[in-house]
Short mmCIF file of N, CA and C in Angstrom, two decimals:
data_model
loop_
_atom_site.label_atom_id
_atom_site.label_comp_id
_atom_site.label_asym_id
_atom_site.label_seq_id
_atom_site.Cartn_x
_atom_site.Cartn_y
_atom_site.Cartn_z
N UNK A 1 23.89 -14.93 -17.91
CA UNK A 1 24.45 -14.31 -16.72
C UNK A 1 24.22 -12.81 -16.78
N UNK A 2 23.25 -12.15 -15.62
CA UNK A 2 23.59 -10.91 -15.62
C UNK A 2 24.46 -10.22 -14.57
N UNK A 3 25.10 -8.79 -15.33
CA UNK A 3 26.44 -8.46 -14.54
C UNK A 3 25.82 -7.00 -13.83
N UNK A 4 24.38 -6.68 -13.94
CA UNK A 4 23.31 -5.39 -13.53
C UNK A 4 23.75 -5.69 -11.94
N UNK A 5 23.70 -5.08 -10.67
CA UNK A 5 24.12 -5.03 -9.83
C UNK A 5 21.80 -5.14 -9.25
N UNK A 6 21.67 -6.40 -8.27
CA UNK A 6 20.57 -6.43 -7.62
C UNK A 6 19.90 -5.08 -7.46
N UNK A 7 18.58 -5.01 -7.67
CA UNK A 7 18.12 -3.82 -6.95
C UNK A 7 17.56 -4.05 -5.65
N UNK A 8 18.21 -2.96 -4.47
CA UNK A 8 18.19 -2.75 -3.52
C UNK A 8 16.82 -3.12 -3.32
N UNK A 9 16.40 -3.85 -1.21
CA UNK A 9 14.93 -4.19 -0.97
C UNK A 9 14.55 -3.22 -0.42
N UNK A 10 14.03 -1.96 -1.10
CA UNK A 10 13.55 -0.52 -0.43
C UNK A 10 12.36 -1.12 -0.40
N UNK A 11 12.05 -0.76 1.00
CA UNK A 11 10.44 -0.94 1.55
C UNK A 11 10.19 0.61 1.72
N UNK A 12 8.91 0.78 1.19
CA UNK A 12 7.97 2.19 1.35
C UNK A 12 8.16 2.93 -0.22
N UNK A 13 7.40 4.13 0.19
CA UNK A 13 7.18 5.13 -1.17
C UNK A 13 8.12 5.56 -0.73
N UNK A 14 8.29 6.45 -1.71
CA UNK A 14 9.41 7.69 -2.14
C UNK A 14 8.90 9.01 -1.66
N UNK A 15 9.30 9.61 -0.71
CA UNK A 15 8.94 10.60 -0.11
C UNK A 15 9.45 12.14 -0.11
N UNK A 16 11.10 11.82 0.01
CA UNK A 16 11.73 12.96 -0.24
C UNK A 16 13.09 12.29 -0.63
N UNK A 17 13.33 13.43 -1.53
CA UNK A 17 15.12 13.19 -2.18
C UNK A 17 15.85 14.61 -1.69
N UNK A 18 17.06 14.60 -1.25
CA UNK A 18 17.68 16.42 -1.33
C UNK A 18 19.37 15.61 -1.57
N UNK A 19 19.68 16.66 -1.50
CA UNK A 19 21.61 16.53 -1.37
C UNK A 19 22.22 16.38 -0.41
N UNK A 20 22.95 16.19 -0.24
CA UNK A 20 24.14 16.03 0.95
C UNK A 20 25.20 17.19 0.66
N UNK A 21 25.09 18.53 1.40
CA UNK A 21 26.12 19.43 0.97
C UNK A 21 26.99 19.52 2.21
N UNK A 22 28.02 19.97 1.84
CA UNK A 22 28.97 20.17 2.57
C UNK A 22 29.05 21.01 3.91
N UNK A 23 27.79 21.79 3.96
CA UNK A 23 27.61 22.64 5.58
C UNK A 23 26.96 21.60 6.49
N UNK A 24 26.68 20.66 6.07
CA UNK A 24 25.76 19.20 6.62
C UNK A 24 26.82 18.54 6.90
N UNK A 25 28.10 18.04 6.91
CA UNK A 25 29.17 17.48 7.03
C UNK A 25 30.19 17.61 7.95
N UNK A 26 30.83 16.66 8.63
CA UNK A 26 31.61 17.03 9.91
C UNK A 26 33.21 16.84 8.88
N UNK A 27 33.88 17.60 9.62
CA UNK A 27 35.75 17.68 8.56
C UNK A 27 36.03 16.24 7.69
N UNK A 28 35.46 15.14 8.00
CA UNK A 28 35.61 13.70 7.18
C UNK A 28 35.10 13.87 5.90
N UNK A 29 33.97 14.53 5.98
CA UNK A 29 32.70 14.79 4.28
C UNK A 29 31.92 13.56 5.29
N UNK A 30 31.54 13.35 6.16
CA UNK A 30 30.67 12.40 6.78
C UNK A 30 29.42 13.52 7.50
N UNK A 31 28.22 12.84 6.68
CA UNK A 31 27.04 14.49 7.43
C UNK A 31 26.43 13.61 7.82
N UNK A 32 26.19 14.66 9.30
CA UNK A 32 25.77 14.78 10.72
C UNK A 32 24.42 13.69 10.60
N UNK A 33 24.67 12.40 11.51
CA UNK A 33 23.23 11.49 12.11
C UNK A 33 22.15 12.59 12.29
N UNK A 34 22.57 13.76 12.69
CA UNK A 34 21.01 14.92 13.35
C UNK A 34 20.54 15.25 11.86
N UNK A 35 21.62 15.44 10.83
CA UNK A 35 20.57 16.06 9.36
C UNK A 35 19.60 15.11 8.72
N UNK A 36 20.62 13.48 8.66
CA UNK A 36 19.49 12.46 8.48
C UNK A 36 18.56 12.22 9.05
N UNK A 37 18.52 12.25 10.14
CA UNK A 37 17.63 11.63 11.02
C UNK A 37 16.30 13.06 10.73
N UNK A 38 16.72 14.24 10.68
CA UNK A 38 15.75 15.56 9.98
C UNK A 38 15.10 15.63 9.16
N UNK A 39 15.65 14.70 7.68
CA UNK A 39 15.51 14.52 6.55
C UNK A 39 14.24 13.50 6.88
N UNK A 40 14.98 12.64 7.50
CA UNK A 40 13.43 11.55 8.10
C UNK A 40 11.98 11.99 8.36
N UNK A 41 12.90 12.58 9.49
CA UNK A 41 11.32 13.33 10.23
C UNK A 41 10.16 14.17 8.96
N UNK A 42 11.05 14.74 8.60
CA UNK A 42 10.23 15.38 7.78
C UNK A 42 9.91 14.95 6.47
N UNK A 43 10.08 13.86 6.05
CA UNK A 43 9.25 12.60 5.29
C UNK A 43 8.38 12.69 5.76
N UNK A 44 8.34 12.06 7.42
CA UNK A 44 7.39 10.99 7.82
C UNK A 44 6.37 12.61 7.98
N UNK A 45 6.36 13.79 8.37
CA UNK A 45 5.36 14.82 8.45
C UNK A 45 4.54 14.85 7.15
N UNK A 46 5.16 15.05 5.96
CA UNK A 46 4.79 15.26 4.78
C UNK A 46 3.95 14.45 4.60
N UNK A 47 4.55 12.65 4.53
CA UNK A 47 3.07 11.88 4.50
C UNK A 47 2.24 11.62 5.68
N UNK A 48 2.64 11.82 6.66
CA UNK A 48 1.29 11.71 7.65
C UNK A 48 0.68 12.66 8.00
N UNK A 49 0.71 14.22 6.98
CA UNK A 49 -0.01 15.03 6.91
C UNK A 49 -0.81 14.98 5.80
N UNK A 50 -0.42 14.01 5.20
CA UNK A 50 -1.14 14.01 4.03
C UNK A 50 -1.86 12.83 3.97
N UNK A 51 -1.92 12.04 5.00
CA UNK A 51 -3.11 11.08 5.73
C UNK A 51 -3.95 11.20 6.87
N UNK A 52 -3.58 12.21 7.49
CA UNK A 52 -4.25 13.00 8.21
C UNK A 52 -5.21 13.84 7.90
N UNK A 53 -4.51 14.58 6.49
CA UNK A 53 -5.62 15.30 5.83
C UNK A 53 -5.36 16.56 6.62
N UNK A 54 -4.28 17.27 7.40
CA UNK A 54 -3.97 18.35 8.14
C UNK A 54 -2.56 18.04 9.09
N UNK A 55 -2.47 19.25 10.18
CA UNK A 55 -1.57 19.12 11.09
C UNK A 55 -1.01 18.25 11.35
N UNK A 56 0.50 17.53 11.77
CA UNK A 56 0.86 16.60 12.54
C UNK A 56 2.05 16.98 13.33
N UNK A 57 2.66 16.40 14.35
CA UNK A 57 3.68 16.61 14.84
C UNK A 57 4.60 15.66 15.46
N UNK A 58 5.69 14.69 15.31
CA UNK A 58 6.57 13.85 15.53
C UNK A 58 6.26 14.11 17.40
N UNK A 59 5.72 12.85 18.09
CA UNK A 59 5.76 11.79 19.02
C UNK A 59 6.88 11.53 19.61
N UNK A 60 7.06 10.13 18.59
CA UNK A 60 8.16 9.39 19.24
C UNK A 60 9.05 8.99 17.83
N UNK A 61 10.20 8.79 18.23
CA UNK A 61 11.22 7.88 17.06
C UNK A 61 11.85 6.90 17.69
N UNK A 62 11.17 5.27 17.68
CA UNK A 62 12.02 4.03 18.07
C UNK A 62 13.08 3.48 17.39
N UNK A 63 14.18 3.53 17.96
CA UNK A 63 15.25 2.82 17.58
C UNK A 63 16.04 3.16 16.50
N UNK A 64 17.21 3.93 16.25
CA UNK A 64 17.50 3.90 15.17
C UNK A 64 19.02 3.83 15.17
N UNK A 65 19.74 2.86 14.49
CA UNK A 65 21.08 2.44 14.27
C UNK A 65 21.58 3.00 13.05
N UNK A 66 22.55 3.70 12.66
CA UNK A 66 23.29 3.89 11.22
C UNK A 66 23.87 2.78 10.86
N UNK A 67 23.85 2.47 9.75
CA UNK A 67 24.55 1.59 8.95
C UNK A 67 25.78 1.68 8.13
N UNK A 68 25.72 2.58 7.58
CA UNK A 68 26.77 3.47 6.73
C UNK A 68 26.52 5.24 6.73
N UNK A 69 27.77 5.65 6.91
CA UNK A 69 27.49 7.12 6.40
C UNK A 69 27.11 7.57 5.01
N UNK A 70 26.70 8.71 5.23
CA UNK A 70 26.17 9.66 4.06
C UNK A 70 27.11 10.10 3.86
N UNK A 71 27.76 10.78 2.40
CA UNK A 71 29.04 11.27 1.91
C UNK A 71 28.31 12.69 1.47
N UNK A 72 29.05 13.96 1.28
CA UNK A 72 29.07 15.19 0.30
C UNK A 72 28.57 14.82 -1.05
N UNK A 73 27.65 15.24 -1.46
CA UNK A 73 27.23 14.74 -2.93
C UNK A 73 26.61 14.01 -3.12
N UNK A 74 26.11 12.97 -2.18
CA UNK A 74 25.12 12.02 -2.21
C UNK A 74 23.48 12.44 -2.07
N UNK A 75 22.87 11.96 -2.44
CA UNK A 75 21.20 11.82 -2.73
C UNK A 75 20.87 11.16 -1.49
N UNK A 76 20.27 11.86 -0.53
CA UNK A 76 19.69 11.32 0.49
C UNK A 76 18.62 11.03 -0.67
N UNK A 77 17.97 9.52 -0.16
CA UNK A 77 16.36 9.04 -0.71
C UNK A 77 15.65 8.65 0.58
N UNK A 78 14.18 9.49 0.78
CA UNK A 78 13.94 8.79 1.96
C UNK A 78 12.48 8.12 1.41
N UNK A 79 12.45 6.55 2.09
CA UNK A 79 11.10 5.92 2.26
C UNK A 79 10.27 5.89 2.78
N UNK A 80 9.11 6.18 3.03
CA UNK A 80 7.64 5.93 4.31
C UNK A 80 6.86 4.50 3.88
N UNK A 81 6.47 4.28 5.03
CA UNK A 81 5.76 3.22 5.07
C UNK A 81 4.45 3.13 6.19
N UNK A 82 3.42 3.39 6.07
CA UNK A 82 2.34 3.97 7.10
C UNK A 82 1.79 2.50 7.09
N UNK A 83 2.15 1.96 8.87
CA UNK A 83 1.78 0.87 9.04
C UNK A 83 0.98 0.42 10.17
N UNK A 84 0.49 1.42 10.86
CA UNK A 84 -0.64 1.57 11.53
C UNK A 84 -1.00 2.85 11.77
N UNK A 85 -2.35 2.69 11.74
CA UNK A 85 -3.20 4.29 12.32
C UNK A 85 -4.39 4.30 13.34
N UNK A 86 -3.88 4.88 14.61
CA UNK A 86 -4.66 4.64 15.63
C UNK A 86 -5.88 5.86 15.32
N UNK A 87 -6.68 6.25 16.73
CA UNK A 87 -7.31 7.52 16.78
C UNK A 87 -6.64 8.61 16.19
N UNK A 88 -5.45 9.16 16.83
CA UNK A 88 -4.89 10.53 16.47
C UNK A 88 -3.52 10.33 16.01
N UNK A 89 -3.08 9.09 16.04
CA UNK A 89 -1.78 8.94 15.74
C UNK A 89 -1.63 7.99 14.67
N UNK A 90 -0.27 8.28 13.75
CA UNK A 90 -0.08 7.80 12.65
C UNK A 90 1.36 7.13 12.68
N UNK A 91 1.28 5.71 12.64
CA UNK A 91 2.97 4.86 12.86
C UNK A 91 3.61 4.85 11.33
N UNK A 92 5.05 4.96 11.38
CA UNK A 92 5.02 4.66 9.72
C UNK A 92 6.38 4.38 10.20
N UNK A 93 6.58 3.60 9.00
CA UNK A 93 8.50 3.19 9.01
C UNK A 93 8.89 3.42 8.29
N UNK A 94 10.42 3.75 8.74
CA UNK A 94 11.22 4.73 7.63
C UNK A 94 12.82 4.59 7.18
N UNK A 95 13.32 4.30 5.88
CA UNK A 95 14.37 4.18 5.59
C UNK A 95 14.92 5.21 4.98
N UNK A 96 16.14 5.19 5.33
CA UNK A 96 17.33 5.99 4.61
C UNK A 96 18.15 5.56 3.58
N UNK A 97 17.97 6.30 2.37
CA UNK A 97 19.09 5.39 1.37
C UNK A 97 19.98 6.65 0.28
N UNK A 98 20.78 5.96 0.84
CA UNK A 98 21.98 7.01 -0.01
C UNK A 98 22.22 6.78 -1.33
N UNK A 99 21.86 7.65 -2.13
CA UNK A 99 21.99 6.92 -3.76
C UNK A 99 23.69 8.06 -3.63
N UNK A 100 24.59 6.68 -4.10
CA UNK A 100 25.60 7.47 -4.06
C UNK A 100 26.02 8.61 -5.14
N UNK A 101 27.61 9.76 -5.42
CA UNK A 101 27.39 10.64 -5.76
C UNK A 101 27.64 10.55 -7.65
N UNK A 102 27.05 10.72 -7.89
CA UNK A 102 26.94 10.32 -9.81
C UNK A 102 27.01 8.85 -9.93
N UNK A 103 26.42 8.00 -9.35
CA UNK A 103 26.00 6.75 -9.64
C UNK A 103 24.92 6.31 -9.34
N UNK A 104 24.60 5.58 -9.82
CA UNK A 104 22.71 4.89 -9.51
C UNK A 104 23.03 3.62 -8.32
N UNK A 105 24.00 3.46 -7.49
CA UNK A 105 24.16 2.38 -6.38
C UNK A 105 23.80 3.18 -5.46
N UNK A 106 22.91 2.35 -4.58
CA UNK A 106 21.96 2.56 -3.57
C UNK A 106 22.38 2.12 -2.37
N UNK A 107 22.40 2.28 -1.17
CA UNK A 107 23.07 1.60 -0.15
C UNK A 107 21.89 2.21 1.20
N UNK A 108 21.36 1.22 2.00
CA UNK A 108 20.63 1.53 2.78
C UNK A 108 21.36 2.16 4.36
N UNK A 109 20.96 3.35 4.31
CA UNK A 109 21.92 3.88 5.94
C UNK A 109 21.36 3.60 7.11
N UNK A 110 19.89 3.80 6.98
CA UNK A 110 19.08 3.80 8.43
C UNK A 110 18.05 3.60 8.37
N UNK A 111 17.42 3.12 9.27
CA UNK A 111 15.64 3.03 9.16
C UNK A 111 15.03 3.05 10.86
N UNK A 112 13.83 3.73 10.51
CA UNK A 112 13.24 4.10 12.16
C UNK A 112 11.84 3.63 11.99
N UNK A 113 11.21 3.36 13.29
CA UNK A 113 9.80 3.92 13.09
C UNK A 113 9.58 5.47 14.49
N UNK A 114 8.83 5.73 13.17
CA UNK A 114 8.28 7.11 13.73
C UNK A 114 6.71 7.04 14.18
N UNK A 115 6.63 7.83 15.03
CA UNK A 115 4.93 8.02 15.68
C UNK A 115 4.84 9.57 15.28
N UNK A 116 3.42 10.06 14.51
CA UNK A 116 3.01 11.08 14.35
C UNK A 116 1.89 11.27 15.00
N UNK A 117 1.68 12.78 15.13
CA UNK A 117 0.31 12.49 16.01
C UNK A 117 -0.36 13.86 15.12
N UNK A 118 -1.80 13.87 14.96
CA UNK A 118 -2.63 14.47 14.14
C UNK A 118 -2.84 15.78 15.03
N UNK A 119 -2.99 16.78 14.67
CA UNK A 119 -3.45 18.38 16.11
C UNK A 119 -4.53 18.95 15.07
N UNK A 120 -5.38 19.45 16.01
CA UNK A 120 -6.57 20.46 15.33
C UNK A 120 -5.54 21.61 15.39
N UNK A 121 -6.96 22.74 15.34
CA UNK A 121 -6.18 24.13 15.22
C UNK A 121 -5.72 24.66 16.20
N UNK A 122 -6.56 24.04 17.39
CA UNK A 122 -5.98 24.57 18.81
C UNK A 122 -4.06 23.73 19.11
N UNK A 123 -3.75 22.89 18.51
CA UNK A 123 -2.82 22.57 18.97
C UNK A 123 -2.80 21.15 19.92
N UNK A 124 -4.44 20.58 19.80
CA UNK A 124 -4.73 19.45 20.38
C UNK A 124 -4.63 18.50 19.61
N UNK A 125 -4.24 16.87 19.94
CA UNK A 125 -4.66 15.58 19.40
C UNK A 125 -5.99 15.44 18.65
N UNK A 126 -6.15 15.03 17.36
CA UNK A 126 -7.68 14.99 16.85
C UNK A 126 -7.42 13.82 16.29
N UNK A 127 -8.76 13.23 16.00
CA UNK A 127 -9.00 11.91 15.00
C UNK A 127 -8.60 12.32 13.34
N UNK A 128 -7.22 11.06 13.13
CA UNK A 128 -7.39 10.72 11.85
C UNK A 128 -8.26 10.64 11.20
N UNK A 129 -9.08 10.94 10.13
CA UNK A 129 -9.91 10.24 9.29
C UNK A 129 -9.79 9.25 8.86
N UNK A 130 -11.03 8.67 8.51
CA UNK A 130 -10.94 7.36 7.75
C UNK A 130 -10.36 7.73 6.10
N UNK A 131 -10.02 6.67 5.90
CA UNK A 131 -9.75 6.95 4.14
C UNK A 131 -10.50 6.54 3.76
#
C-alpha cells in the first residue's frame, strides 16, 4: 500500500513558476483571476516566441473557468502545450497549478487555450517557421 499522495495529470511543459505575494491579493489572501490569467499569458508569449523564433502577441483566450483560488505564498506553476500552428498563428493550451505554500501538493486552478499570433518588425502578421 502506498500512502504518497497521486501525482497530479499536468498536461504541457513547465513554462513559468513566480509567487503569489500579497499586493496580488484581494483582503481574503485570494489573488486577483487578472494576475493569473497574466501569469498565463505570458507563458504562452515566452513559448510561442520561442516557436516562432521572434515577436508574438496574444489574439484570443477561449474559455476560462477557475477552479480553486490561488493563496499568498503559493507557487503559481504554469503549463504550455502548443497544439496547433497555422501560417502566423500559434494555438497552445494552458494550465494553472498552484503548488501550495511549503508543500509539494499541487492543485490545478485553471486552464485556457490561447491564440498567439507571430509580427515582423513592422508590427504585421508573418509566417511561423517550420521546425
Amino acid at each position: 500500500m502506498n500512502d504518497r499522495p497521486a501525482r497530479p495529470e499536468i498536461s504541457g511543459e513547465l513554462t513559468l513558476r513566480t509567487l503569489a505575494m500579497p499586493g496580488d491579493a484581494n483582503a481574503a489572501g485570494d489573488i486577483f483571476g487578472g494576475w493569473v490569467m497574466a501569469q498565463m499569458d505570458l507563458a504562452c508569449g515566452i513559448r510561442a516566441a520561442e516557436r516562432a523564433h521572434g515577436r508574438v502577441v496574444t489574439a484570443a483566450v477561449k474559455e476560462m473557468a477557475f477552479q480553486l483560488p490561488v493563496k499568498i505564498g503559493d507557487t503559481l506553476c504554469i503549463y504550455t502545450d502548443i497544439v496547433k500552428v497555422g501560417r502566423s498563428s500559434i494555438t497552445l493550451n494552458v494550465e494553472a497549478w498552484a503548488q501550495r505554500y511549503l508543500s509539494p501538493h499541487m492543485e490545478k486552478v485553471t486552464d485556457a487555450t490561447f491564440v498567439m499570433v507571430a509580427l515582423d518588425q513592422e508590427g504585421k502578421p508573418t509566417a511561423v517557421p517550420e521546425e
